[in-house]
Amino acid sequence: MASYEKLMDVIQEGDFAETQTQVRALLDEGKSPNEIIQKGIIEALDVVGKKFSEGECFIPEMLVAARASKKGLEILKPLLVKSGFKLKGKIILGTVKGDLHDIGKNIVAMMLEGAGFEVIDLGCDVAPGKFVATLKAEKAPILAMSCLLTTTMISMKNTMDALKEAGLIGKIKVMIGGPPTTEEFARKIGADFRGKDACEAVEQARHFIPERESF
Amino acid sequence: MTHRERLLAAVSHRQPDRVPIDLGGTRDSSLVVEAYEKLKNHFGIAARNKLCDRMMRVVEVDEKILQTLDIDTRAVFPGALTQSSTKDLGPDSYQDDWGVIRVHPEGSYYYDQREFPLSGEIPLSAIVRYPWPDPDDPGLIRGLKGRVQWIRENTDCAAILTLPAPFVHISQYLRGFEDWFMDFILDSRRLEALFDAVLEVTLQMAKNKLQEVGEDVDIVICADDLGTQTGLQMSREHYVKYIKPRHEKFFRQVHELSPAKLLFHTCGSVANIIDDLIEIGVDILNPVQPKAAGMDPIALKKKYRDRIAFWGGPDPQYTLPRGTVAEVKKAVEDLVEGMGEGGGYVLSSCHNIQPDVPLENILALFQHAREYVPSYAR
């Protein structure tokens, strides 16, 4: 018999097939897609995220859980859309210009999706202009930027300058992440938040969205 | 003491006359091209740059600079494969001898990968059939004897032989980082097959180099990153099961074929496995990244005393690039005071000096390290 506990377990174990089996079984029992996301997927990712923050699990465990939750969402998202359910809000996400590192960014993307956001992942080496164009085209209220290198942090500042030129400062929220970033750096470039890990990114996105759902 | 005597005393946990200093002795204690250009201009060096690592764009440091800064070490870098598959793929891209393609994105200082040759749902046969480089290619040992001889005849410095990364780095470059990490949980058999295939090649490469000059060098270095800013890349259980025994095999061969001390480079926080590293034959740990969790060098020195030596320098994430000259000098003094008594410490930059480090900070690091007399020596 399917259960949310079982779904949470198999997500944390990274059992992709069983994740999808559990999701289908819960749907068959009449559970709503939104409830399965909230009580199964988001709960599982919150547990893994907390364990990661506390040093109880590591990158392999985070990645397999995030991937398993993505597998579950493959079944659930189309059903959400079909039922007219509104996703929490759009987030434009990417690793900045000059930087090809994406593991952290990918984990954040999967966890934001698991948390019910619509994530538009622009990949790596993303130029400021591309962030701006996509934000405008999608009317997304949140920009999330990642970098791994101290030497590509300048691209975050360049993106903030491009946002200013495009008149988006104050209309959207900007969060940054990645090992070389700090809260001080976020303040210096005018970003709204710096997250130390994927858990914080999700928490902050939840905090941002009630303020505005689009611009 | 000669430079070599100083270095050997320190790594053997005997008090040297002063803390020995390394610059350019390894591919992880040198400078990125743009930082090196500042140093070259300062010292009036016009010689063309030679890279010791193309991916990181890190240089072989000019002998005149090493002499002026009174550096105690000299590098013995590997030769190039005769039947090399390294090729340029354009001005900003190349393929290396492992078949890995790297690109140099605009705005970045380094080369990085966009694709990984053994990523995805690959069968084990793909690993078996992969075009591995020939570890017995004579080019790999060409010039090693000559270089050691030059060091002995023209300097009195310690010679450091660079060996290939045992298997962690290379397997990540081939498999792709996400698949590599997930394999620990989803397909450890495939991960182990890849580890063993890479290790078979690097063990033989290392054997050939050690048989060529292992008896003649003072330090042997290899690098395989295991840490992140906050902890290990994988759980300690996974490290012990899949990585430790293979590193132990590689390190054992070093000690069988050379009397030199083994210097092991791993970035990040590895505080949880330092006892394991000691157990499997690591004599010296580098770079001891100060702001990584649990890696405060002075605390580690107090804990481990003469069980392992340390090789590193001031914090490279904030102090060296963003600190004042006074702050860099203070960091040097703290390290010399806290690490140098009784030997067991070699001062270098903590990893390669990056382009954003001001020239005055680079000079402060090495000049102050040379000049400062610690309290225990007065």
XYZ file of C-alpha atoms in Angstrom:
593
model
C 0.000 0.000 0.000
C 1.311 3.426 -0.893
C 2.063 5.968 1.769
C 3.743 9.321 2.097
C 6.318 7.768 4.444
C 7.206 5.204 1.829
C 7.394 7.884 -0.867
C 9.698 9.962 1.304
C 11.900 6.922 1.948
C 12.310 5.993 -1.689
C 13.028 9.585 -2.688
C 15.783 9.748 -0.086
C 17.130 6.411 -1.292
C 17.189 7.700 -4.859
C 14.972 4.874 -6.080
C 13.598 6.523 -9.226
C 11.366 3.640 -10.319
C 9.827 3.130 -6.908
C 9.293 6.899 -6.548
C 7.174 6.860 -9.675
C 5.392 3.679 -8.523
C 4.522 5.286 -5.193
C 3.339 8.477 -6.874
C 1.061 6.513 -9.227
C -0.237 4.429 -6.340
C -1.052 7.540 -4.296
C -2.850 9.064 -7.274
C -4.807 5.813 -7.679
C -5.858 6.126 -4.040
C -7.337 9.483 -4.887
C -4.691 11.733 -3.426
C -4.366 15.056 -5.229
C -1.178 15.880 -7.129
C -0.691 18.976 -4.985
C -0.971 16.996 -1.763
C 1.500 14.373 -3.007
C 3.957 17.166 -3.811
C 3.476 18.835 -0.435
C 3.412 15.769 1.801
C 5.737 13.476 -0.134
C 8.175 15.357 -2.309
C 8.635 18.630 -0.455
C 8.797 16.834 2.883
C 11.469 14.457 1.582
C 13.538 17.272 0.128
C 13.220 19.295 3.321
C 14.543 16.310 5.313
C 17.473 15.798 2.928
C 18.206 19.506 2.782
C 18.291 19.744 6.566
C 20.544 16.694 6.834
C 22.892 18.218 4.243
C 23.044 21.528 6.097
C 23.897 19.642 9.275
C 26.562 17.477 7.630
C 24.597 14.253 7.969
C 24.355 13.612 4.279
C 26.452 14.643 1.342
C 26.359 15.519 -2.350
C 25.504 11.974 -3.563
C 22.486 11.750 -1.242
C 21.309 15.253 -2.171
C 21.596 14.562 -5.881
C 19.806 11.227 -5.910
C 16.972 12.615 -3.781
C 16.652 15.654 -6.021
C 16.652 13.460 -9.140
C 14.095 11.075 -7.638
C 11.822 13.981 -6.779
C 12.188 15.213 -10.371
C 11.032 11.782 -11.537
C 7.999 12.066 -9.295
C 7.267 15.554 -10.614
C 7.369 14.271 -14.195
C 4.112 12.482 -13.403
C 2.589 15.155 -11.174
C 3.304 18.438 -12.939
C 1.235 17.763 -16.063
C -1.668 16.802 -13.787
C -1.279 20.025 -11.822
C -1.297 22.069 -14.978
C -4.310 20.126 -16.298
C -6.241 20.761 -13.099
C -5.561 24.475 -13.417
C -3.408 24.467 -10.333
C -1.193 27.490 -10.257
C 2.463 26.881 -9.611
C 3.892 29.120 -6.940
C 5.722 31.459 -9.296
C 8.431 31.561 -11.889
C 12.108 31.579 -11.064
C 14.757 32.254 -13.674
C 17.884 30.382 -12.690
C 21.372 30.044 -14.073
C 25.109 29.957 -13.540
C 26.638 33.281 -14.511
C 28.785 34.242 -17.503
C 32.219 32.623 -17.608
C 31.269 29.862 -15.196
C 30.381 26.311 -16.280
C 29.789 24.827 -12.846
C 26.282 23.607 -12.250
C 25.875 20.882 -9.636
C 24.789 23.261 -6.909
C 22.583 25.156 -9.315
C 20.978 21.907 -10.515
C 20.246 20.782 -6.972
C 18.666 24.159 -6.206
C 16.604 23.924 -9.414
C 15.307 20.476 -8.547
C 14.461 21.487 -5.001
C 12.678 24.651 -6.107
C 10.650 22.585 -8.569
C 9.922 20.088 -5.850
C 8.702 22.980 -3.734
C 6.187 23.924 -6.409
C 7.943 26.716 -8.275
C 8.188 26.894 -12.021
C 11.900 26.966 -12.700
C 13.338 28.143 -15.982
C 16.921 26.933 -15.930
C 19.103 28.819 -18.381
C 22.089 26.553 -17.768
C 25.647 27.812 -17.429
C 27.709 30.670 -18.777
C 24.606 32.865 -18.897
C 25.144 36.406 -20.076
C 23.455 39.268 -18.207
C 21.401 40.083 -21.279
C 19.962 36.592 -21.396
C 18.859 36.765 -17.756
C 17.175 40.124 -18.445
C 15.479 38.987 -21.641
C 14.115 35.853 -20.029
C 12.899 37.676 -16.917
C 11.004 40.099 -19.146
C 9.626 37.449 -21.493
C 8.436 35.238 -18.643
C 7.475 38.106 -16.304
C 9.241 36.110 -13.622
C 9.441 37.702 -10.168
C 12.602 35.939 -9.024
C 16.117 35.647 -10.425
C 18.480 33.085 -8.906
C 22.154 33.259 -9.884
C 24.911 30.806 -9.086
C 28.683 30.859 -9.420
C 31.509 28.687 -8.202
C 34.519 30.868 -8.980
C 35.564 34.058 -7.183
C 36.585 35.303 -10.603
C 33.083 35.017 -12.041
C 31.400 36.845 -9.176
C 31.859 39.966 -11.288
C 29.253 38.503 -13.666
C 26.711 38.700 -10.852
C 27.462 42.404 -10.488
C 27.267 42.838 -14.261
C 23.871 41.147 -14.249
C 22.650 43.484 -11.501
C 23.809 46.415 -13.628
C 21.889 45.003 -16.589
C 18.787 44.609 -14.415
C 19.117 48.262 -13.386
C 19.431 49.368 -16.987
C 16.353 47.331 -17.872
C 14.371 48.930 -15.079
C 13.877 45.667 -13.202
C 15.449 46.626 -9.866
C 12.679 46.804 -7.308
C 10.323 44.875 -9.584
C 11.944 41.476 -9.045
C 13.763 39.717 -6.235
C 17.321 38.493 -6.760
C 18.923 35.654 -4.853
C 22.504 34.508 -5.280
C 24.388 31.427 -4.210
C 27.626 29.550 -4.641
C 30.688 29.077 -2.452
C 32.488 32.382 -3.086
C 29.372 34.476 -2.464
C 28.641 36.062 0.878
C 25.858 38.120 2.407
C 28.171 41.101 2.272
C 28.710 40.592 -1.437
C 24.968 40.264 -1.991
C 24.416 43.584 -0.204
C 27.234 45.208 -2.142
C 25.777 44.316 -5.532
C 22.197 44.969 -4.506
C 20.939 41.373 -4.489
C 18.127 40.641 -2.060
C 19.427 37.415 -0.588
C 22.373 35.072 -0.495
C 21.589 31.456 0.280
C 24.199 29.184 1.756
C 22.571 26.082 0.316
C 19.559 24.765 -1.590
C 17.473 24.597 1.575
C 17.857 28.316 2.167
C 17.118 29.056 -1.488
C 13.771 27.264 -1.230
C 12.899 28.890 2.073
C 13.701 32.329 0.703
C 11.786 31.760 -2.511
C 8.727 30.840 -0.417
C 9.240 34.075 1.493
C 9.602 36.176 -1.671
C 6.613 34.900 -3.584
C 3.753 36.064 -1.321
C 5.048 39.573 -1.885
C 4.471 39.372 -5.604
C 3.632 36.588 -8.005
C 4.815 38.395 -11.096
C 5.840 41.844 -12.106
C 71.217 24.917 6.273
C 70.886 24.493 2.528
C 67.434 24.942 1.045
C 67.123 21.195 0.697
C 68.280 20.505 4.261
C 65.750 23.041 5.536
C 62.890 21.413 3.630
C 63.891 17.884 4.628
C 64.218 18.853 8.278
C 60.757 20.390 8.298
C 59.008 17.453 6.625
C 60.823 15.077 8.968
C 59.553 16.986 12.007
C 62.955 18.361 12.975
C 63.417 22.076 13.682
C 64.783 23.835 10.594
C 66.629 27.159 10.817
C 63.461 28.796 9.519
C 60.178 27.667 7.970
C 60.876 26.478 4.414
C 59.025 28.180 1.590
C 57.570 26.692 -1.582
C 56.585 28.609 -4.694
C 56.067 26.755 -7.932
C 57.252 23.415 -6.607
C 53.916 21.846 -7.471
C 51.004 22.495 -9.821
C 49.011 23.593 -6.772
C 51.444 26.130 -5.291
C 52.160 28.296 -8.304
C 50.373 31.203 -9.970
C 47.700 31.619 -12.639
C 49.090 33.393 -15.727
C 47.619 36.823 -14.955
C 49.005 36.811 -11.396
C 52.374 35.609 -12.696
C 52.537 38.479 -15.182
C 52.419 40.931 -12.266
C 55.351 39.165 -10.640
C 57.295 39.003 -13.890
C 56.818 42.723 -14.526
C 57.922 43.524 -11.001
C 61.126 41.526 -11.352
C 61.749 42.567 -14.947
C 61.445 39.038 -16.358
C 60.683 38.887 -20.065
C 60.837 35.117 -20.651
C 57.830 33.472 -22.258
C 55.412 31.707 -19.916
C 55.381 27.927 -19.779
C 52.277 26.310 -18.357
C 52.633 23.397 -15.958
C 48.855 22.902 -16.029
C 46.747 24.058 -18.949
C 43.350 23.489 -17.303
C 44.160 25.781 -14.387
C 46.412 28.022 -16.561
C 49.192 27.739 -14.016
C 52.840 28.474 -14.779
C 56.310 27.152 -14.213
C 57.925 29.948 -12.212
C 61.095 31.500 -13.627
C 64.289 30.456 -11.886
C 65.321 34.097 -11.338
C 62.151 34.779 -9.355
C 62.653 31.644 -7.278
C 66.193 32.675 -6.459
C 65.265 36.272 -5.648
C 62.537 35.125 -3.277
C 64.884 32.496 -1.845
C 62.475 29.615 -2.432
C 63.467 26.219 -1.049
C 61.785 23.972 -3.606
C 62.083 23.129 -7.299
C 59.530 21.250 -9.370
C 60.075 18.126 -11.418
C 57.087 18.132 -13.751
C 56.132 15.181 -15.982
C 56.958 14.994 -19.651
C 54.399 14.801 -22.432
C 53.214 11.635 -24.106
C 55.052 10.863 -27.338
C 51.864 9.478 -28.824
C 49.830 12.294 -27.438
C 46.169 12.704 -28.186
C 46.253 16.216 -26.817
C 45.114 18.597 -29.502
C 43.936 22.156 -29.847
C 40.338 22.413 -30.960
C 40.377 26.131 -31.528
C 41.814 29.137 -29.712
C 39.811 28.442 -26.573
C 39.422 24.689 -26.515
C 41.558 21.572 -26.338
C 41.363 17.835 -25.800
C 43.756 16.274 -23.308
C 45.399 12.838 -23.271
C 42.451 11.346 -21.395
C 40.135 12.391 -24.204
C 38.567 15.160 -22.121
C 37.583 18.300 -24.016
C 37.865 21.614 -22.204
C 36.828 25.111 -23.167
C 37.911 28.499 -21.935
C 34.680 30.495 -21.510
C 34.787 34.222 -22.087
C 35.235 35.967 -18.774
C 36.791 32.960 -17.042
C 40.446 32.453 -16.225
C 40.357 28.695 -16.561
C 39.362 25.845 -18.825
C 36.243 23.900 -17.959
C 34.194 21.059 -19.362
C 30.875 21.192 -21.157
C 30.758 17.465 -21.872
C 31.977 14.268 -20.239
C 33.006 11.257 -22.341
C 31.722 8.540 -19.972
C 28.585 10.214 -18.630
C 25.063 8.804 -18.699
C 23.857 5.236 -18.650
C 27.030 3.663 -19.981
C 27.671 -0.095 -19.901
C 30.792 -1.411 -18.209
C 32.112 -2.281 -21.660
C 32.372 1.449 -22.427
C 34.893 1.722 -19.615
C 36.807 -1.319 -20.804
C 36.854 -0.103 -24.424
C 37.774 3.509 -23.589
C 40.966 4.744 -25.338
C 43.136 5.044 -22.246
C 46.497 6.808 -22.594
C 49.550 4.561 -22.749
C 51.201 4.667 -19.315
C 54.429 3.253 -20.750
C 54.799 6.021 -23.311
C 58.464 7.040 -23.016
C 57.550 10.720 -23.245
C 56.155 10.623 -19.722
C 59.588 10.129 -18.212
C 61.578 12.085 -20.781
C 63.554 14.845 -19.158
C 62.906 13.802 -15.556
C 66.464 12.649 -14.870
C 67.860 15.713 -16.593
C 65.699 18.053 -14.556
C 66.670 16.443 -11.233
C 70.301 16.598 -12.281
C 69.927 20.297 -13.160
C 68.385 20.989 -9.736
C 71.254 19.213 -8.015
C 73.962 20.914 -10.058
C 72.536 24.432 -10.139
C 70.676 24.795 -6.858
C 70.749 23.364 -3.383
C 66.959 23.073 -3.323
C 64.569 20.221 -2.652
C 63.230 18.433 -5.737
C 59.492 17.682 -5.879
C 58.276 15.041 -8.328
C 54.685 15.438 -9.562
C 52.767 12.215 -10.123
C 49.408 11.887 -11.885
C 46.207 12.297 -9.901
C 45.434 8.727 -8.751
C 41.796 8.420 -9.896
C 39.273 10.764 -8.238
C 39.873 13.819 -10.419
C 40.237 11.898 -13.649
C 37.190 9.712 -13.070
C 35.141 12.849 -12.369
C 36.324 14.488 -15.582
C 35.355 11.373 -17.537
C 32.072 10.469 -15.856
C 30.775 13.935 -15.201
C 30.313 15.230 -11.680
C 26.594 14.535 -11.263
C 26.781 10.955 -12.532
C 29.967 10.390 -10.499
C 28.303 11.459 -7.276
C 25.090 9.556 -7.934
C 26.996 6.367 -8.775
C 28.024 6.073 -5.114
C 24.393 5.245 -4.374
C 22.889 4.107 -7.671
C 25.653 2.055 -9.316
C 28.760 1.552 -7.234
C 29.846 -1.349 -9.457
C 30.196 1.014 -12.400
C 31.948 3.593 -10.236
C 34.453 1.021 -8.990
C 35.064 -0.256 -12.513
C 35.877 3.295 -13.591
C 38.091 3.907 -10.553
C 40.022 0.717 -11.224
C 40.412 1.410 -14.941
C 41.857 4.881 -14.253
C 43.998 3.601 -11.388
C 45.492 0.891 -13.580
C 46.818 3.597 -15.909
C 47.957 6.078 -13.260
C 49.645 3.399 -11.153
C 51.755 2.369 -14.131
C 52.497 5.992 -15.050
C 53.572 6.630 -11.468
C 55.649 3.444 -11.390
C 57.566 4.479 -14.487
C 58.289 7.941 -13.111
C 59.276 6.597 -9.691
C 61.577 4.018 -11.229
C 63.187 6.804 -13.248
C 63.819 9.368 -10.469
C 62.099 8.174 -7.293
C 65.403 7.526 -5.559
C 66.675 11.005 -6.417
C 63.847 13.328 -5.387
C 62.946 14.659 -1.973
C 59.179 14.937 -2.170
C 56.587 13.155 -4.301
C 53.222 14.884 -4.765
C 49.889 13.695 -6.053
C 46.509 15.406 -5.938
C 42.943 14.092 -5.667
C 40.338 16.452 -4.197
C 38.070 14.952 -1.565
C 36.720 17.991 0.264
C 34.273 20.837 -0.110
C 34.002 24.052 1.866
C 31.886 22.346 4.519
C 32.942 18.702 4.555
C 33.817 15.723 2.423
C 32.375 15.393 -1.070
C 30.907 12.046 -0.069
C 30.150 10.383 3.286
C 33.066 9.026 5.238
C 31.550 5.566 4.790
C 31.699 5.934 1.008
C 35.248 7.304 1.203
C 36.396 4.350 3.323
C 34.713 1.779 1.103
C 35.522 3.045 -2.380
C 38.346 5.566 -2.245
C 40.616 4.842 0.712
C 41.792 1.379 -0.377
C 42.604 2.621 -3.867
C 44.519 5.627 -2.609
C 46.308 3.266 -0.229
C 47.427 1.178 -3.216
C 48.765 4.251 -5.012
C 50.526 5.612 -1.921
C 52.027 2.214 -1.067
C 53.693 2.087 -4.468
C 55.217 5.512 -3.867
C 56.766 4.362 -0.614
C 57.943 1.077 -2.157
C 59.758 2.852 -4.974
C 60.991 6.038 -3.317
C 62.320 7.164 0.053
C 60.777 10.590 -0.560
C 58.032 11.968 1.629
C 54.545 11.767 0.122
C 52.768 15.106 -0.208
C 49.024 14.704 -0.836
C 46.952 17.578 -2.137
C 43.241 17.768 -1.442
C 41.227 20.967 -1.463
C 38.516 21.627 1.054
C 37.482 20.146 4.359
C 39.014 16.711 4.976
C 39.247 16.973 8.771
C 37.232 13.761 9.141
C 39.727 11.628 7.254
C 43.144 12.956 8.260
C 43.674 9.899 10.474
C 42.831 7.723 7.469
C 45.281 9.616 5.285
C 48.025 9.144 7.857
C 47.144 5.454 8.070
C 47.511 4.953 4.319
C 50.839 6.682 4.012
C 50.391 10.426 3.580
C 53.358 12.247 5.113
C 52.367 15.821 4.303
C 48.929 17.391 3.704
C 48.332 20.283 1.319
C 46.885 22.951 0.984
C 45.095 22.984 4.369
C 42.442 25.476 3.286
C 42.027 27.568 6.450
C 38.376 28.563 6.052
C 37.150 25.085 5.124
C 35.339 23.429 8.009
C 37.682 21.960 10.604
C 40.800 22.909 8.643
C 42.304 25.666 10.779
C 45.984 24.790 10.290
C 47.109 25.742 13.785
C 44.389 23.641 15.398
C 45.356 20.718 13.167
C 49.013 21.133 14.075
C 48.125 21.018 17.782
C 46.039 17.909 17.226
C 48.371 15.928 14.988
C 51.803 17.164 16.140
C 54.423 15.034 14.384
C 52.025 12.477 12.880
C 51.651 14.462 9.684
C 53.249 17.601 8.283
C 51.345 20.481 6.698
C 52.106 22.468 3.532
C 50.080 25.581 2.854
C 49.547 29.252 3.530
C 47.240 32.146 4.333
C 43.569 31.911 3.498
C 43.235 32.225 -0.292
C 39.536 33.048 -0.286
C 39.671 36.368 1.564
C 43.015 37.245 3.174
C 45.307 36.871 0.183
C 43.096 38.420 -2.515
C 41.262 41.007 -0.428
C 43.340 41.590 2.692
C 45.751 44.434 3.251
C 49.494 43.867 3.167
C 49.456 44.107 6.956
C 46.793 41.386 7.139
C 48.771 39.097 4.832
C 51.900 39.632 6.923
C 49.956 38.938 10.130
C 48.609 35.715 8.592
C 52.165 34.677 7.695
C 53.362 35.425 11.221
C 50.500 33.456 12.775
C 51.323 30.462 10.588
C 55.052 30.581 11.250
C 54.443 30.947 14.994
C 51.710 28.327 15.162
C 53.014 25.780 12.682
C 56.761 26.066 12.467
C 58.059 25.071 15.879
C 59.540 21.606 15.801
C 59.307 21.429 12.033
C 56.316 19.821 10.343
C 55.399 22.837 8.227
C 56.217 24.211 4.790
C 54.805 27.602 3.881
C 53.402 28.161 0.408
C 50.408 29.922 -1.012
C 47.276 27.989 -0.128
C 46.681 26.708 -3.655
C 47.630 28.598 -6.812
C 47.756 32.372 -6.589
C 44.785 33.753 -8.472
C 44.665 36.736 -10.849
C 42.841 38.915 -8.322
C 45.630 38.779 -5.737
C 47.398 42.178 -5.630
C 51.118 42.147 -6.402
C 51.917 43.660 -3.013
C 50.145 40.770 -1.286
C 52.093 38.190 -3.294
C 55.355 39.887 -2.368
C 54.276 40.293 1.262
C 53.528 36.583 1.492
C 56.915 35.376 0.328
C 59.141 38.192 1.532
C 57.673 38.306 5.014
C 57.801 34.523 5.284
C 61.493 34.784 4.490
C 62.211 37.637 6.895
C 60.023 36.961 9.903
C 61.803 35.499 12.916
C 59.357 33.634 15.147
C 59.379 33.933 18.936
C 60.706 30.390 19.358
C 63.773 31.257 17.312
C 64.733 34.504 19.031
